[in-house]
Each structure stands twice: as C-alpha cells, then as structure tokens.
Amino acid sequence: MKNLNQQIEELNENLAVQLSTEILEVLGQSIQDLKSKNIEENCIGIGNLFPDFNLPNSNNEIVRLKELLQKGKVIVAFFRGSWCPYCNLELKALQDSLKQITDKKATLVAISPQTPDYGKELKGNHNLDFEVLTDKNSTLAKQLGISFKLQDYVVPVYENLGIELSEYNGNDNIELPVPAVFLIDINGSITYKFIDSNYMNRINIQELIKQL
C-alpha cells in the first residue's frame, strides 16, 4: 500500500493535469503568501499547555479535552475541510494507523471549522473511527495561532471549483486552519507538533506514532 507521501505525489500529478495553469498559479501564490506570514514559527510551541476545549462532534455531542486526557495522550489533527483532497488523504492514513495509536493508549481527534453535518458525512464516506469535531468560527485555531483568512484573490478560484466555504463552515469568515497535528501529554502540554502552511505537505504518521 502506498504511504501518505506517495499518495500526495500522485494527487499532485493528477491535479497538474486536471487544473488549468492559471488556477495552479493562483494556488501556488496563495501558499507563498501564507508562508511569508511565518505561522509555523509564531504558533503555539512545544512545552506550552494546549488550550482546553469543549467542541461538538459529528452528532453534536460535546467532546472535552480534559476527559480525553484522563484516558491517556491525545493527538489533535487540524484539517481544512472535507472538500480538501489532501486532508482526505491524511485522515484516511490516520484511520489506517488508528490501531497503532490506540494500542499506545492514545486518543485521536480531528478538528476543522466545518459544521457537524459535514463532519458526519466525512466520517461516513471514509469510515473514520475517531471523532471529527467542529471548531466553529476557528476559535480554537485562533488561540493556537494557526488560523488564517483565505486571500480574496483565491476565493473565486475555490468557488469555481465548487468549494463554498460559507456553506461548509456556516459563516462568511472564509477562515481556515493551517493543517497541523499536536500531541498532548496527559498533563495537557504539547510534546510534539507538525505544522506546515503549504497544505500539500503532511505529517509522517510513523514519526508521530514513535512519539507516543
């Protein structure tokens, strides 16, 4: 089976064929502009306490970080939305590695700004056995320093691709999180993190599991 990086390379090759040069240039510029903000350096760091959260899952039930930490370490994976093919590949890869994670007494949750209804649809489509939570208005992502507003010049491109963020997220903020994964120790502190404002780059899941 192909690993996540190999699947992403294949996706990049397919999108290079499917999308026009103009669209690819706009998306590339968007990534460069985001990189210039130095989000990776400025966001919450290892050793800091992860903000406590109470977020709804795909059934609108509240999931509390404090309760999760009572069972062991917690992995929090932020993704942009179910409309993002890179996020879908990462979530499926995490699902494939879920037994390795739970065998280490760790809990995995995925978080995005999209509404619980889209979270439920995502869980069903990919048979995800971990919680998919809603960070309404990117409140938690902002606390972590990983939230950004999608550039105005990118919005029409997304819309032409059928991605209406206001529909997915239930607001008009056009805010998204930078894809990021945090490992939280039982005392609530961050012991490992992966963050990259180039959404095409994703975590090495085996490296993450080694940290458990």
PDB file of N, CA and C in Angstrom, residues 92-137:
ATOM      1  N   LYS A  92      -7.582   9.560   6.034  1.00  0.00           N
ATOM      2  CA  LYS A  92      -7.638   8.118   5.739  1.00  0.00           C
ATOM      3  C   LYS A  92      -6.371   7.417   6.201  1.00  0.00           C
ATOM      4  N   ALA A  93      -5.226   8.075   6.046  1.00  0.00           N
ATOM      5  CA  ALA A  93      -3.966   7.487   6.503  1.00  0.00           C
ATOM      6  C   ALA A  93      -3.949   7.371   8.031  1.00  0.00           C
ATOM      7  N   LEU A  94      -4.505   8.355   8.717  1.00  0.00           N
ATOM      8  CA  LEU A  94      -4.609   8.284  10.175  1.00  0.00           C
ATOM      9  C   LEU A  94      -5.535   7.138  10.591  1.00  0.00           C
ATOM     10  N   GLN A  95      -6.620   6.980   9.855  1.00  0.00           N
ATOM     11  CA  GLN A  95      -7.525   5.867  10.132  1.00  0.00           C
ATOM     12  C   GLN A  95      -6.796   4.529   9.962  1.00  0.00           C
ATOM     13  N   ASP A  96      -5.994   4.426   8.915  1.00  0.00           N
ATOM     14  CA  ASP A  96      -5.237   3.187   8.669  1.00  0.00           C
ATOM     15  C   ASP A  96      -4.253   2.888   9.803  1.00  0.00           C
ATOM     16  N   SER A  97      -3.808   3.936  10.503  1.00  0.00           N
ATOM     17  CA  SER A  97      -2.836   3.775  11.589  1.00  0.00           C
ATOM     18  C   SER A  97      -3.495   3.842  12.966  1.00  0.00           C
ATOM     19  N   LEU A  98      -4.816   3.857  12.995  1.00  0.00           N
ATOM     20  CA  LEU A  98      -5.526   4.095  14.256  1.00  0.00           C
ATOM     21  C   LEU A  98      -5.230   3.027  15.305  1.00  0.00           C
ATOM     22  N   LYS A  99      -5.121   1.770  14.886  1.00  0.00           N
ATOM     23  CA  LYS A  99      -4.850   0.705  15.861  1.00  0.00           C
ATOM     24  C   LYS A  99      -3.494   0.918  16.536  1.00  0.00           C
ATOM     25  N   GLN A 100      -2.505   1.360  15.759  1.00  0.00           N
ATOM     26  CA  GLN A 100      -1.187   1.638  16.349  1.00  0.00           C
ATOM     27  C   GLN A 100      -1.285   2.757  17.388  1.00  0.00           C
ATOM     28  N   ILE A 101      -2.172   3.702  17.113  1.00  0.00           N
ATOM     29  CA  ILE A 101      -2.362   4.828  18.039  1.00  0.00           C
ATOM     30  C   ILE A 101      -3.086   4.377  19.291  1.00  0.00           C
ATOM     31  N   THR A 102      -4.185   3.659  19.133  1.00  0.00           N
ATOM     32  CA  THR A 102      -4.970   3.244  20.304  1.00  0.00           C
ATOM     33  C   THR A 102      -4.233   2.185  21.124  1.00  0.00           C
ATOM     34  N   ASP A 103      -3.394   1.378  20.489  1.00  0.00           N
ATOM     35  CA  ASP A 103      -2.584   0.399  21.224  1.00  0.00           C
ATOM     36  C   ASP A 103      -1.642   1.081  22.205  1.00  0.00           C
ATOM     37  N   LYS A 104      -1.310   2.354  21.911  1.00  0.00           N
ATOM     38  CA  LYS A 104      -0.435   3.135  22.794  1.00  0.00           C
ATOM     39  C   LYS A 104      -1.250   3.941  23.809  1.00  0.00           C
ATOM     40  N   LYS A 105      -2.545   3.606  23.899  1.00  0.00           N
ATOM     41  CA  LYS A 105      -3.457   4.270  24.856  1.00  0.00           C
ATOM     42  C   LYS A 105      -3.649   5.752  24.541  1.00  0.00           C
ATOM     43  N   ALA A 106      -3.515   6.109  23.279  1.00  0.00           N
ATOM     44  CA  ALA A 106      -3.722   7.497  22.861  1.00  0.00           C
ATOM     45  C   ALA A 106      -5.060   7.635  22.140  1.00  0.00           C
ATOM     46  N   THR A 107      -5.615   8.834  22.191  1.00  0.00           N
ATOM     47  CA  THR A 107      -6.878   9.137  21.511  1.00  0.00           C
ATOM     48  C   THR A 107      -6.613  10.123  20.383  1.00  0.00           C
ATOM     49  N   LEU A 108      -7.192   9.857  19.231  1.00  0.00           N
ATOM     50  CA  LEU A 108      -7.075  10.748  18.073  1.00  0.00           C
ATOM     51  C   LEU A 108      -8.390  11.475  17.848  1.00  0.00           C
ATOM     52  N   VAL A 109      -8.307  12.801  17.662  1.00  0.00           N
ATOM     53  CA  VAL A 109      -9.471  13.574  17.221  1.00  0.00           C
ATOM     54  C   VAL A 109      -9.033  14.471  16.064  1.00  0.00           C
ATOM     55  N   ALA A 110      -9.948  14.681  15.135  1.00  0.00           N
ATOM     56  CA  ALA A 110      -9.691  15.591  14.014  1.00  0.00           C
ATOM     57  C   ALA A 110     -10.611  16.795  14.158  1.00  0.00           C
ATOM     58  N   ILE A 111     -10.089  17.975  13.840  1.00  0.00           N
ATOM     59  CA  ILE A 111     -10.843  19.218  14.038  1.00  0.00           C
ATOM     60  C   ILE A 111     -10.779  20.078  12.786  1.00  0.00           C
ATOM     61  N   SER A 112     -11.931  20.616  12.402  1.00  0.00           N
ATOM     62  CA  SER A 112     -11.986  21.577  11.294  1.00  0.00           C
ATOM     63  C   SER A 112     -13.076  22.600  11.605  1.00  0.00           C
ATOM     64  N   PRO A 113     -13.133  23.702  10.842  1.00  0.00           N
ATOM     65  CA  PRO A 113     -14.191  24.681  11.084  1.00  0.00           C
ATOM     66  C   PRO A 113     -15.530  24.300  10.459  1.00  0.00           C
ATOM     67  N   GLN A 114     -15.582  23.189   9.717  1.00  0.00           N
ATOM     68  CA  GLN A 114     -16.832  22.849   9.038  1.00  0.00           C
ATOM     69  C   GLN A 114     -17.883  22.344  10.027  1.00  0.00           C
ATOM     70  N   THR A 115     -19.141  22.444   9.647  1.00  0.00           N
ATOM     71  CA  THR A 115     -20.256  22.127  10.541  1.00  0.00           C
ATOM     72  C   THR A 115     -20.321  20.633  10.846  1.00  0.00           C
ATOM     73  N   PRO A 116     -20.986  20.266  11.959  1.00  0.00           N
ATOM     74  CA  PRO A 116     -21.109  18.849  12.312  1.00  0.00           C
ATOM     75  C   PRO A 116     -21.732  17.988  11.210  1.00  0.00           C
ATOM     76  N   ASP A 117     -22.656  18.541  10.454  1.00  0.00           N
ATOM     77  CA  ASP A 117     -23.272  17.763   9.372  1.00  0.00           C
ATOM     78  C   ASP A 117     -22.231  17.308   8.357  1.00  0.00           C
ATOM     79  N   TYR A 118     -21.309  18.191   8.020  1.00  0.00           N
ATOM     80  CA  TYR A 118     -20.240  17.808   7.083  1.00  0.00           C
ATOM     81  C   TYR A 118     -19.261  16.842   7.752  1.00  0.00           C
ATOM     82  N   GLY A 119     -19.089  16.988   9.066  1.00  0.00           N
ATOM     83  CA  GLY A 119     -18.259  16.037   9.799  1.00  0.00           C
ATOM     84  C   GLY A 119     -18.861  14.643   9.764  1.00  0.00           C
ATOM     85  N   LYS A 120     -20.174  14.568   9.926  1.00  0.00           N
ATOM     86  CA  LYS A 120     -20.857  13.268   9.886  1.00  0.00           C
ATOM     87  C   LYS A 120     -20.725  12.637   8.504  1.00  0.00           C
ATOM     88  N   GLU A 121     -20.915  13.439   7.479  1.00  0.00           N
ATOM     89  CA  GLU A 121     -20.782  12.941   6.099  1.00  0.00           C
ATOM     90  C   GLU A 121     -19.359  12.424   5.846  1.00  0.00           C
ATOM     91  N   LEU A 122     -18.373  13.170   6.329  1.00  0.00           N
ATOM     92  CA  LEU A 122     -16.969  12.783   6.164  1.00  0.00           C
ATOM     93  C   LEU A 122     -16.683  11.453   6.857  1.00  0.00           C
ATOM     94  N   LYS A 123     -17.144  11.316   8.093  1.00  0.00           N
ATOM     95  CA  LYS A 123     -16.931  10.072   8.837  1.00  0.00           C
ATOM     96  C   LYS A 123     -17.525   8.881   8.093  1.00  0.00           C
ATOM     97  N   GLY A 124     -18.722   9.083   7.550  1.00  0.00           N
ATOM     98  CA  GLY A 124     -19.382   8.001   6.828  1.00  0.00           C
ATOM     99  C   GLY A 124     -18.673   7.640   5.529  1.00  0.00           C
ATOM    100  N   ASN A 125     -18.256   8.659   4.800  1.00  0.00           N
ATOM    101  CA  ASN A 125     -17.608   8.423   3.499  1.00  0.00           C
ATOM    102  C   ASN A 125     -16.291   7.666   3.636  1.00  0.00           C
ATOM    103  N   HIS A 126     -15.555   7.947   4.718  1.00  0.00           N
ATOM    104  CA  HIS A 126     -14.224   7.354   4.872  1.00  0.00           C
ATOM    105  C   HIS A 126     -14.141   6.340   6.012  1.00  0.00           C
ATOM    106  N   ASN A 127     -15.308   6.001   6.585  1.00  0.00           N
ATOM    107  CA  ASN A 127     -15.353   5.014   7.683  1.00  0.00           C
ATOM    108  C   ASN A 127     -14.360   5.353   8.793  1.00  0.00           C
ATOM    109  N   LEU A 128     -14.412   6.596   9.242  1.00  0.00           N
ATOM    110  CA  LEU A 128     -13.496   7.050  10.284  1.00  0.00           C
ATOM    111  C   LEU A 128     -13.995   6.620  11.663  1.00  0.00           C
ATOM    112  N   ASP A 129     -13.110   6.026  12.441  1.00  0.00           N
ATOM    113  CA  ASP A 129     -13.473   5.535  13.765  1.00  0.00           C
ATOM    114  C   ASP A 129     -12.983   6.461  14.871  1.00  0.00           C
ATOM    115  N   PHE A 130     -12.649   7.695  14.515  1.00  0.00           N
ATOM    116  CA  PHE A 130     -12.264   8.680  15.526  1.00  0.00           C
ATOM    117  C   PHE A 130     -13.180   9.892  15.400  1.00  0.00           C
ATOM    118  N   GLU A 131     -13.191  10.697  16.450  1.00  0.00           N
ATOM    119  CA  GLU A 131     -14.099  11.849  16.483  1.00  0.00           C
ATOM    120  C   GLU A 131     -13.661  12.924  15.489  1.00  0.00           C
ATOM    121  N   VAL A 132     -14.648  13.499  14.810  1.00  0.00           N
ATOM    122  CA  VAL A 132     -14.436  14.656  13.940  1.00  0.00           C
ATOM    123  C   VAL A 132     -15.192  15.818  14.580  1.00  0.00           C
ATOM    124  N   LEU A 133     -14.442  16.813  15.042  1.00  0.00           N
ATOM    125  CA  LEU A 133     -15.014  17.903  15.829  1.00  0.00           C
ATOM    126  C   LEU A 133     -15.104  19.196  15.024  1.00  0.00           C
ATOM    127  N   THR A 134     -16.012  20.062  15.450  1.00  0.00           N
ATOM    128  CA  THR A 134     -16.208  21.357  14.794  1.00  0.00           C
ATOM    129  C   THR A 134     -15.655  22.495  15.641  1.00  0.00           C
ATOM    130  N   ASP A 135     -14.730  23.235  15.066  1.00  0.00           N
ATOM    131  CA  ASP A 135     -14.171  24.432  15.695  1.00  0.00           C
ATOM    132  C   ASP A 135     -14.866  25.638  15.064  1.00  0.00           C
ATOM    133  N   LYS A 136     -16.052  25.929  15.564  1.00  0.00           N
ATOM    134  CA  LYS A 136     -16.880  26.989  14.959  1.00  0.00           C
ATOM    135  C   LYS A 136     -16.151  28.323  14.987  1.00  0.00           C
ATOM    136  N   ASN A 137     -16.166  28.987  13.843  1.00  0.00           N
ATOM    137  CA  ASN A 137     -15.502  30.288  13.677  1.00  0.00           C
ATOM    138  C   ASN A 137     -13.997  30.216  13.939  1.00  0.00           C
TER     139      ASN A 137
END
